Coordinates of C-alpha atoms in Angstrom, one line a residue:
M292 CA 16.0 101.0 22.7
K293 CA 13.1 101.2 25.0
A294 CA 10.7 98.9 26.8
S295 CA 7.1 100.2 26.4
A296 CA 5.9 97.4 28.8
A297 CA 7.8 95.0 31.1
N298 CA 7.8 92.5 28.3
E299 CA 7.8 94.6 25.1
T300 CA 10.9 95.7 23.3
E301 CA 10.7 98.4 20.7
T302 CA 13.4 100.1 18.7
D303 CA 13.4 103.9 18.8
A304 CA 13.3 105.9 15.6
G305 CA 17.0 104.9 15.1
P306 CA 19.0 105.5 12.0
T307 CA 17.3 107.2 9.1
L308 CA 17.6 105.6 5.7
A309 CA 19.4 108.7 4.4
R310 CA 22.1 108.4 7.1
A311 CA 22.4 104.6 6.5
F312 CA 22.8 105.2 2.7
R313 CA 25.6 107.7 3.3
K314 CA 27.3 105.2 5.6
A315 CA 27.0 102.5 3.0
G316 CA 28.4 104.8 0.3
L317 CA 25.2 105.0 -1.7
M318 CA 24.9 108.8 -1.8
T319 CA 28.0 109.6 -3.9
W320 CA 26.5 109.3 -7.4
N321 CA 26.8 112.1 -10.0
P322 CA 23.8 113.9 -11.4
R323 CA 23.7 111.9 -14.7
T324 CA 23.7 108.6 -12.7
L325 CA 21.0 109.9 -10.4
L326 CA 18.8 110.8 -13.4
K327 CA 19.2 107.3 -14.8
M328 CA 18.3 105.8 -11.4
A329 CA 15.3 108.1 -11.1
R330 CA 14.1 106.9 -14.5
A331 CA 14.5 103.3 -13.5
I332 CA 12.5 103.8 -10.3
H333 CA 9.8 105.7 -12.2
T334 CA 9.6 102.8 -14.7
H335 CA 9.6 99.9 -12.3
G336 CA 8.3 101.4 -9.0
F337 CA 9.3 99.7 -5.8
R338 CA 9.7 96.0 -6.6
P339 CA 12.6 93.6 -6.9
S340 CA 13.2 94.3 -10.6
S341 CA 13.8 98.0 -9.7
F342 CA 17.0 97.0 -7.8
I343 CA 18.6 95.5 -10.9
A344 CA 17.5 98.5 -13.0
I345 CA 19.1 100.9 -10.5
A346 CA 22.3 98.8 -10.3
A347 CA 22.6 98.7 -14.1
A348 CA 22.0 102.4 -14.4
R349 CA 24.5 103.1 -11.6
D350 CA 27.4 100.9 -12.6
P351 CA 26.6 98.8 -15.7
H352 CA 30.0 97.2 -16.0
H353 CA 30.5 96.1 -12.4
V354 CA 30.3 92.3 -11.9
A355 CA 26.8 91.4 -10.6
V356 CA 27.1 87.7 -10.1
A357 CA 30.0 85.2 -9.9
D358 CA 28.7 81.6 -10.0
D359 CA 29.5 78.2 -11.4
F360 CA 28.9 79.6 -14.9
G361 CA 31.4 82.5 -14.5
T362 CA 30.7 86.2 -14.1
I363 CA 28.1 88.5 -15.5
T364 CA 27.8 92.3 -15.3
F365 CA 24.8 94.3 -14.1
E366 CA 24.2 95.6 -17.7
A367 CA 24.2 92.1 -19.1
L368 CA 22.0 90.7 -16.3
Y369 CA 19.5 93.5 -16.7
D370 CA 19.3 92.9 -20.4
R371 CA 18.6 89.2 -19.9
V372 CA 16.0 89.9 -17.3
Q373 CA 14.1 92.2 -19.7
K374 CA 14.2 89.7 -22.5
L375 CA 13.1 86.8 -20.3
A376 CA 10.2 88.9 -18.8
S377 CA 9.0 89.7 -22.4
A378 CA 9.2 86.1 -23.5
L379 CA 7.4 84.8 -20.4
H380 CA 4.6 87.3 -21.0
E381 CA 4.2 86.7 -24.7
R382 CA 4.4 82.9 -24.7
F383 CA 2.8 82.0 -21.4
H384 CA 0.7 85.1 -20.5
V385 CA 2.8 85.6 -17.3
G386 CA 1.6 88.7 -15.6
P387 CA -0.7 90.0 -12.8
D388 CA -3.0 87.0 -13.0
M389 CA -0.5 84.3 -14.0
G390 CA 2.5 83.5 -11.9
V391 CA 5.8 81.7 -12.3
A392 CA 7.0 78.8 -10.1
I393 CA 10.8 78.7 -9.7
M394 CA 12.8 75.6 -8.5
C395 CA 16.5 76.4 -8.9
R396 CA 19.6 76.1 -6.8
N397 CA 21.9 79.1 -6.1
H398 CA 22.9 80.5 -9.5
R399 CA 22.2 83.5 -11.8
T400 CA 19.1 82.0 -13.5
F401 CA 17.2 82.0 -10.2
I402 CA 17.9 85.7 -10.0
E403 CA 16.9 86.2 -13.6
A404 CA 13.6 84.2 -13.1
V405 CA 12.6 86.1 -10.0
L406 CA 13.4 89.5 -11.5
A407 CA 11.7 88.6 -14.8
A408 CA 8.5 87.7 -12.9
S409 CA 8.7 91.0 -11.0
T410 CA 9.2 92.9 -14.3
A411 CA 6.1 91.2 -15.7
S412 CA 4.1 92.1 -12.5
A413 CA 3.7 88.3 -11.8
D414 CA 3.8 86.4 -8.6
A415 CA 7.0 84.3 -8.1
L416 CA 6.4 81.0 -6.2
L417 CA 9.8 79.9 -4.8
L418 CA 10.0 76.1 -4.5
N419 CA 12.1 74.2 -2.1
T420 CA 14.8 72.3 -4.0
E421 CA 14.3 69.3 -1.7
F422 CA 10.6 68.8 -2.6
P423 CA 9.8 65.3 -3.9
G424 CA 7.1 64.9 -6.5
P425 CA 4.1 64.4 -4.1
Q426 CA 4.9 67.4 -2.0
L427 CA 5.5 69.5 -5.2
A428 CA 2.0 68.5 -6.4
Q429 CA 0.5 69.7 -3.1
V430 CA 2.1 73.1 -3.4
L431 CA 1.6 73.7 -7.1
G432 CA -2.1 72.9 -6.9
H433 CA -2.7 76.1 -4.8
H434 CA -1.3 78.6 -7.4
Q435 CA -2.4 80.0 -10.8
L436 CA 0.8 79.5 -12.9
G437 CA 1.7 80.3 -16.4
C438 CA 4.8 78.2 -16.2
A439 CA 7.5 76.7 -14.0
I440 CA 11.2 77.3 -14.4
H441 CA 13.5 74.6 -12.9
D442 CA 16.9 73.1 -13.1
P443 CA 17.3 69.9 -15.2
E444 CA 17.9 67.7 -12.1
F445 CA 14.3 68.5 -10.9
T446 CA 12.6 67.1 -14.0
P447 CA 11.8 63.8 -12.3
A448 CA 10.1 65.6 -9.4
F449 CA 7.9 67.6 -11.8
E450 CA 7.0 64.5 -13.7
Q451 CA 6.1 62.7 -10.5
S452 CA 4.0 65.7 -9.5
A453 CA 1.9 65.3 -12.6
Y454 CA 2.2 69.1 -13.2
A455 CA 0.6 69.6 -16.6
G456 CA 1.7 73.2 -17.1
N457 CA 4.4 74.7 -19.2
R458 CA 8.0 74.0 -18.0
I459 CA 11.2 75.8 -18.9
V460 CA 14.6 74.3 -17.9
T461 CA 17.6 76.3 -16.9
G462 CA 20.9 75.9 -18.8
S463 CA 21.4 75.5 -22.5
E464 CA 21.4 71.7 -23.0
S465 CA 18.0 70.1 -22.6
D466 CA 15.5 68.2 -24.7
G467 CA 12.8 70.7 -23.8
L468 CA 12.4 74.5 -23.9
T469 CA 15.2 76.3 -22.0
V470 CA 15.6 79.7 -20.5
E471 CA 18.3 80.4 -23.1
D472 CA 15.8 79.6 -25.9
L473 CA 13.4 82.2 -24.5
I474 CA 16.1 84.9 -24.1
R475 CA 17.5 84.3 -27.5
T476 CA 14.1 84.5 -29.3
S477 CA 12.7 87.3 -27.1
S478 CA 11.1 90.3 -29.0
G479 CA 12.6 92.8 -26.5
P480 CA 11.6 94.9 -23.4
L481 CA 8.2 94.5 -21.9
A482 CA 6.0 97.5 -21.1
I483 CA 6.0 97.7 -17.3
S484 CA 2.6 97.5 -15.5
R485 CA 2.2 99.7 -12.4
E486 CA 0.8 96.6 -10.6
S487 CA 3.4 94.8 -8.6
G488 CA 3.5 91.0 -8.3
K489 CA 4.2 89.2 -5.0
I490 CA 6.9 86.9 -4.0
V491 CA 5.5 83.7 -2.4
I492 CA 7.9 82.2 0.1
L493 CA 7.0 78.7 1.4
T494 CA 7.0 78.1 5.2
S495 CA 9.6 75.6 6.3
G496 CA 7.1 72.7 6.6
T497 CA 8.9 71.3 9.7
T498 CA 5.6 70.2 11.2
G499 CA 3.5 69.6 8.1
V500 CA 2.8 70.7 4.5
P501 CA 4.6 74.0 3.6
K502 CA 2.2 77.0 3.1
G503 CA 2.7 79.9 0.8
A504 CA 3.4 83.2 2.5
A505 CA 2.9 86.0 -0.1
R506 CA 4.2 89.5 0.4
A507 CA 4.9 92.6 -1.6
P508 CA 6.3 95.0 1.0
K509 CA 6.1 98.8 0.5
F510 CA 9.1 101.0 0.7
R511 CA 8.1 102.6 4.0
A512 CA 7.9 99.2 5.6
V513 CA 11.3 98.2 4.4
S514 CA 13.1 101.4 5.2
G515 CA 13.5 100.9 8.9
P516 CA 14.9 97.3 8.8
L517 CA 17.1 98.3 5.8
A518 CA 18.5 101.3 7.7
T519 CA 19.2 99.1 10.7
L520 CA 21.1 96.5 8.6
L521 CA 23.2 99.1 6.8
T522 CA 24.0 100.8 10.1
K523 CA 24.8 97.7 12.2
V524 CA 26.4 95.4 9.6
P525 CA 29.5 96.4 7.5
L526 CA 27.6 96.5 4.2
H527 CA 28.5 99.1 1.6
A528 CA 28.3 99.8 -2.1
K529 CA 30.1 97.5 -4.4
T530 CA 31.0 95.1 -1.6
T531 CA 31.2 91.3 -2.3
V532 CA 28.6 89.1 -0.7
M533 CA 28.5 85.4 -0.8
I534 CA 25.1 83.8 -0.3
A535 CA 25.6 80.3 0.9
S536 CA 22.1 79.9 2.2
P537 CA 19.3 78.8 -0.2
V538 CA 18.1 81.8 -2.2
F539 CA 14.6 80.4 -2.3
H540 CA 14.4 80.9 1.4
G541 CA 13.4 84.2 2.9
F542 CA 16.8 84.9 4.5
G543 CA 18.8 84.3 1.3
L544 CA 16.3 86.1 -0.8
A545 CA 16.3 89.2 1.5
F546 CA 20.0 89.5 1.2
L547 CA 19.9 89.0 -2.5
G548 CA 17.7 92.1 -2.6
V549 CA 20.1 94.0 -0.3
A550 CA 23.1 93.0 -2.4
L551 CA 21.4 94.2 -5.6
L552 CA 20.5 97.5 -4.0
L553 CA 24.1 97.9 -3.0
G554 CA 25.4 97.1 -6.4
A555 CA 27.3 94.3 -4.8
T556 CA 29.0 91.4 -6.5
I557 CA 27.0 88.3 -5.5
V558 CA 28.9 85.0 -5.2
L559 CA 26.7 81.9 -5.6
R560 CA 27.4 78.2 -5.8
R561 CA 24.9 75.5 -6.8
R562 CA 26.0 73.5 -3.8
A563 CA 27.7 75.0 -0.9
D564 CA 30.7 73.0 0.4
P565 CA 32.8 74.2 3.3
D566 CA 36.1 74.0 1.5
E567 CA 34.6 75.8 -1.6
I568 CA 33.2 78.5 0.6
L569 CA 36.6 79.3 2.1
A570 CA 38.2 79.1 -1.3
D571 CA 35.6 81.5 -2.8
I572 CA 36.1 84.0 0.1
V573 CA 39.8 84.1 -0.9
R574 CA 39.2 84.0 -4.7
H575 CA 36.6 86.8 -4.7
R576 CA 37.8 88.7 -1.5
V577 CA 34.3 88.2 0.0
E578 CA 33.5 90.6 2.7
V579 CA 30.0 89.4 3.8
L580 CA 29.0 85.7 4.1
I581 CA 25.3 84.8 4.3
A582 CA 24.9 81.3 5.8
V583 CA 22.5 79.1 7.8
P584 CA 23.7 77.6 11.2
T585 CA 24.3 74.1 9.7
M586 CA 26.9 75.6 7.3
L587 CA 28.6 77.4 10.2
K588 CA 28.9 74.0 11.9
R589 CA 30.4 72.5 8.8
L590 CA 32.9 75.3 8.6
L591 CA 33.9 74.6 12.2
E592 CA 34.2 70.9 11.5
L593 CA 37.2 71.7 9.2
A594 CA 40.3 71.1 11.3
E595 CA 42.2 74.3 12.3
P596 CA 45.2 73.4 10.0
I597 CA 42.8 73.3 7.0
R598 CA 41.1 76.6 7.9
S599 CA 44.5 78.3 8.5
Q600 CA 45.5 77.6 4.9
Y601 CA 42.9 80.2 3.7
D602 CA 43.5 84.0 3.9
L603 CA 40.1 85.2 5.3
S604 CA 41.3 88.7 6.1
S605 CA 38.7 90.2 3.6
L606 CA 35.8 88.7 5.6
K607 CA 34.1 91.4 7.8
A608 CA 30.7 89.8 8.6
V609 CA 29.0 86.5 8.7
L610 CA 25.2 86.6 8.9
S611 CA 23.3 83.6 10.2
S612 CA 19.5 82.9 10.1
G613 CA 17.0 80.4 8.9
A614 CA 17.3 78.2 12.0
A615 CA 18.3 78.6 15.7
L616 CA 22.0 79.6 16.1
G617 CA 22.3 78.7 19.7
A618 CA 24.7 80.0 22.4
S619 CA 27.2 77.1 21.9
L620 CA 27.6 77.4 18.1
G621 CA 27.7 81.2 18.2
S622 CA 30.5 81.2 20.8
R623 CA 32.5 78.5 19.2
F624 CA 32.3 80.2 15.7
M625 CA 33.5 83.5 17.0
Q626 CA 36.4 81.8 18.8
A627 CA 37.5 80.3 15.5
F628 CA 36.7 83.1 13.1
G629 CA 36.7 86.2 15.3
P630 CA 33.9 88.7 16.4
C631 CA 32.3 88.8 12.9
L632 CA 29.0 86.9 13.6
Y633 CA 25.5 88.4 13.3
D634 CA 22.3 86.5 14.1
L635 CA 19.1 87.5 12.5
Y636 CA 15.7 86.4 13.8
G637 CA 12.3 86.3 12.0
S638 CA 9.9 84.1 10.2
S639 CA 8.4 83.6 6.7
E640 CA 5.2 85.3 8.0
T641 CA 6.6 88.2 9.9
G642 CA 9.9 88.9 8.1
F643 CA 12.9 90.4 9.9
G644 CA 12.3 90.7 13.6
A645 CA 15.6 91.1 15.5
I646 CA 19.3 91.2 15.0
A647 CA 22.2 90.4 17.4
T648 CA 25.6 91.9 16.7
P649 CA 28.9 90.3 17.7
E650 CA 28.8 92.6 20.8
D651 CA 25.4 91.3 21.7
L652 CA 26.4 87.6 21.2
L653 CA 29.5 88.1 23.4
A654 CA 27.6 90.0 26.1
A655 CA 24.6 87.6 26.1
P656 CA 25.3 84.3 24.3
G657 CA 22.2 82.9 22.8
T658 CA 20.4 86.2 22.3
V659 CA 18.8 87.1 18.9
G660 CA 19.3 90.7 19.9
Y661 CA 17.0 93.7 19.4
P662 CA 14.3 94.5 16.8
P663 CA 15.2 96.8 13.8
A664 CA 13.8 100.3 13.5
G665 CA 10.1 100.3 13.0
T666 CA 9.6 96.9 14.7
S667 CA 8.4 96.1 18.2
I668 CA 8.2 92.8 20.1
R669 CA 5.6 91.7 22.6
L670 CA 5.6 88.6 24.8
I671 CA 2.2 87.2 25.7
D672 CA 1.0 84.2 27.7
S673 CA -1.6 81.7 26.8
A674 CA -4.3 83.8 28.3
G675 CA -3.4 86.8 26.1
Q676 CA -1.7 88.7 29.0
E677 CA 1.8 90.3 28.7
V678 CA 4.5 88.6 30.7
A679 CA 7.2 90.3 32.8
A680 CA 10.8 90.6 31.7
G681 CA 12.6 87.3 32.3
Q682 CA 9.5 85.2 31.9
I683 CA 8.7 83.1 28.9
G684 CA 5.9 84.1 26.6
R685 CA 4.7 83.7 23.1
V686 CA 6.7 86.0 20.7
F687 CA 4.6 88.5 18.7
L688 CA 6.0 91.1 16.3
R689 CA 4.6 94.3 15.0
T690 CA 6.3 95.2 11.7
G691 CA 5.4 96.4 8.3
L692 CA 6.9 93.3 6.8
V693 CA 4.2 90.9 8.0
F694 CA 2.5 88.9 5.2
A695 CA -1.1 89.3 4.2
G696 CA -2.1 85.7 4.8
Y697 CA -1.4 82.2 3.4
V698 CA -2.1 81.4 -0.2
G699 CA -5.4 79.5 -0.2
G700 CA -6.6 81.0 3.1
G701 CA -5.6 81.2 6.7
N702 CA -3.3 83.5 8.8
K703 CA -1.2 83.6 11.9
E704 CA -2.7 84.7 15.2
T705 CA -2.7 88.5 15.6
I706 CA -3.3 90.5 18.8
D707 CA -3.5 94.3 18.7
G708 CA -1.5 94.5 15.5
F709 CA 1.2 92.1 16.7
M710 CA 1.6 88.8 14.8
S711 CA 2.7 85.5 16.4
T712 CA 6.0 84.0 15.2
G713 CA 5.1 80.6 16.6
D714 CA 8.0 80.9 19.0
L715 CA 8.4 81.1 22.8
G716 CA 10.9 83.6 24.2
H717 CA 11.9 86.0 26.9
V718 CA 13.7 89.4 27.2
D719 CA 16.5 90.1 29.6
A720 CA 16.9 93.2 31.7
D721 CA 18.5 95.1 28.8
G722 CA 15.7 94.3 26.4
R723 CA 17.5 91.6 24.4
L724 CA 15.3 88.9 23.0
F725 CA 16.0 85.2 23.6
I726 CA 14.1 82.3 21.8
D727 CA 13.3 79.4 24.1
G728 CA 11.8 77.2 21.4
R729 CA 8.7 76.6 19.2
I730 CA 5.3 76.7 20.8
D731 CA 4.5 73.3 19.2
D732 CA 7.7 71.8 20.6
M733 CA 7.0 72.5 24.3
I734 CA 6.7 69.3 26.2
V735 CA 4.5 68.7 29.3
S736 CA 5.9 65.8 31.3
G737 CA 4.3 64.9 34.6
G738 CA 2.7 68.4 34.7
E739 CA 6.1 70.1 34.2
K740 CA 6.8 72.2 31.1
V741 CA 10.0 71.5 29.3
F742 CA 11.5 73.5 26.4
P743 CA 13.6 71.1 24.2
L744 CA 16.0 73.9 23.1
E745 CA 17.4 74.2 26.6
V746 CA 18.2 70.4 26.7
E747 CA 19.5 70.5 23.1
E748 CA 21.9 73.4 24.0
L749 CA 23.3 71.5 27.0
L750 CA 23.8 68.4 24.9
A751 CA 25.6 70.4 22.2
N752 CA 27.9 71.8 24.9
H753 CA 29.2 68.3 25.6
P754 CA 32.6 67.9 24.0
A755 CA 31.7 64.6 22.4
V756 CA 28.4 65.8 20.9
M757 CA 28.1 67.4 17.5
E758 CA 24.4 68.2 17.7
A759 CA 21.2 67.0 19.3
A760 CA 17.4 67.2 19.0
V761 CA 14.9 66.5 21.7
I762 CA 11.2 65.6 21.2
G763 CA 8.3 64.5 23.3
V764 CA 6.7 61.1 22.9
A765 CA 3.6 59.6 24.5
D766 CA 3.9 58.2 28.0
E767 CA 1.1 56.4 29.9
K768 CA 2.4 57.6 33.3
F769 CA 3.6 61.2 32.6
G770 CA 1.6 62.1 29.5
Q771 CA 4.9 62.8 27.7
R772 CA 8.5 61.8 28.1
L773 CA 11.6 63.2 26.5
K774 CA 13.5 61.4 23.8
A775 CA 16.9 62.7 22.6
F776 CA 18.5 62.1 19.2
V777 CA 22.3 62.7 19.3
V778 CA 25.0 63.0 16.7
V779 CA 28.5 62.2 18.1
R780 CA 31.6 64.0 16.9
A781 CA 34.0 62.1 14.7
G782 CA 36.6 60.3 16.7
E783 CA 34.6 60.6 20.0
A784 CA 32.6 58.0 21.9
I785 CA 29.8 58.5 24.4
D786 CA 27.1 56.3 25.8
E787 CA 23.5 56.9 27.0
E788 CA 24.3 56.6 30.7
S789 CA 27.2 59.2 30.5
L790 CA 24.9 61.7 28.7
R791 CA 22.1 61.1 31.3
N792 CA 24.6 61.8 34.2
Y793 CA 26.0 64.8 32.4
L794 CA 22.5 66.3 32.2
K795 CA 21.5 65.4 35.7
E796 CA 24.3 67.6 37.0
R797 CA 23.0 70.6 35.1
I798 CA 19.2 70.5 34.9
A799 CA 16.2 69.3 36.8
R800 CA 15.6 65.5 36.6
F801 CA 12.3 65.9 34.8
K802 CA 14.1 67.6 32.0
V803 CA 16.5 64.7 31.4
P804 CA 15.5 62.5 28.4
R805 CA 14.5 58.9 29.3
E806 CA 15.8 57.7 26.0
F807 CA 18.8 58.5 23.8
I808 CA 19.1 57.5 20.1
F809 CA 22.4 57.9 18.3
L810 CA 22.3 59.0 14.7
S811 CA 24.9 59.8 12.0
Q812 CA 23.0 63.0 11.2
L813 CA 19.8 64.9 12.0
P814 CA 17.2 65.2 9.3
R815 CA 17.1 68.8 8.1
N816 CA 15.5 70.9 5.4
A817 CA 17.4 73.1 3.0
A818 CA 17.4 76.0 5.5
G819 CA 19.0 73.8 8.1
K820 CA 16.0 73.4 10.4
V821 CA 15.7 70.0 12.0
L822 CA 12.6 68.1 10.7
K823 CA 11.3 66.9 14.0
R824 CA 8.3 65.3 12.4
E825 CA 10.7 62.8 10.9
L826 CA 12.1 62.1 14.3
V827 CA 8.7 61.6 15.7
S828 CA 7.9 59.0 13.1
S829 CA 11.4 57.4 13.3
R830 CA 11.6 53.9 14.6
A831 CA 15.2 54.3 15.6

């Protein structure tokens, strides 16, 4: 690790992909298997569908997915993907100029749809499963689509959106055309085009309408981050990975790709419940859990006697991303589950930007760690100047994983090849990155700058508080004043005055919210991010 400027953190050359592959047990195949894999790569090129082709060639009878429908092997999954891709192309002209919208919960058909689109060289638009009809209409209108694939439960949303295109429903029981119908009547494998489609991930939309961030990363751009993951995290061939975060989100999708590359068994559930997650860890001997911070909180909410009923000895790593982990939650989680927690930082636009290992989180609670190989971080002030270590600046990343621009136009601010993440942060003396909040969230009250994350973390440390969110509201005297929304732990009681006194003992008075609102829960999106726009409009 090196600092090329007082504020810039950059990873050295670091682990090579070959060494990382050897560590993960991916370099032990026999010549016949290597030949099959070479043919798969030659046919598909570097795209998501190549991962399932490689896995099927390497170990066809290994279980690829365990979900609510049972289990399926890599060979069977690959066959279904090929047939679905052919049917989509023949019936709906899905291909380089005609994409596929996908609105599914966590199950095998999501994987089949994404990989079929990739096989057909089509763009795959991943839709948030929480979109209501009007928001769905806003998003779908910006994309050229041959069809949409969705779970039956989302039929009303599509009907409300007035989407007039072709729709295919997952499952086998539906009044309309189903994925099973397409696979059953498919004419066979599709000739693979050398042109690669893009995966379009929608931004979180926490402050407005979600925007499509399209990307089709090249192998060279992926190799550094992948080598870092395989070196730092106990990931290996044929491991068992449970993805409890939404697979339509960048975090879940990225590890879906990593799991396929490893030939791992992927455990999915349509709806992630804390008890079911623990039961699945035991049932499938899960070694790696992928989850958003909200799910980690829910696991902690289970009483110790309940958690102790499960044999979690197989679990080696828990990876968190998608929303801020925070020092308090990270520390409490490792106290309960041991030093197995990894925090990943990035955005839909920039991709993977930093990783904190359990050692980092213990040494510097709240850090998001260091950038992966091939990535560098720069902190810049509002005037475009670099800030010194320890000072807060805007976080910019330089990485090969950045997107090429929003669908429909627009981009993120870029300076000297570094792209803005939209966050504020600082680095410590050892070069570890800390996120202090969103640029849009910063509050100026009476001329003083306040970062809500600092206040939220302090509130979350109160023994009676489950979680909290802080926003700025208009104030005639100070320009803005702070307003806190607090969720109290079950069985606990706390009032506004007690919380105000608690904060006054720990932070400057201008950082103490003038108003406290008590809620049963905070509004969140599927990735676990707090929807502050809903708090702003709340009359609570």
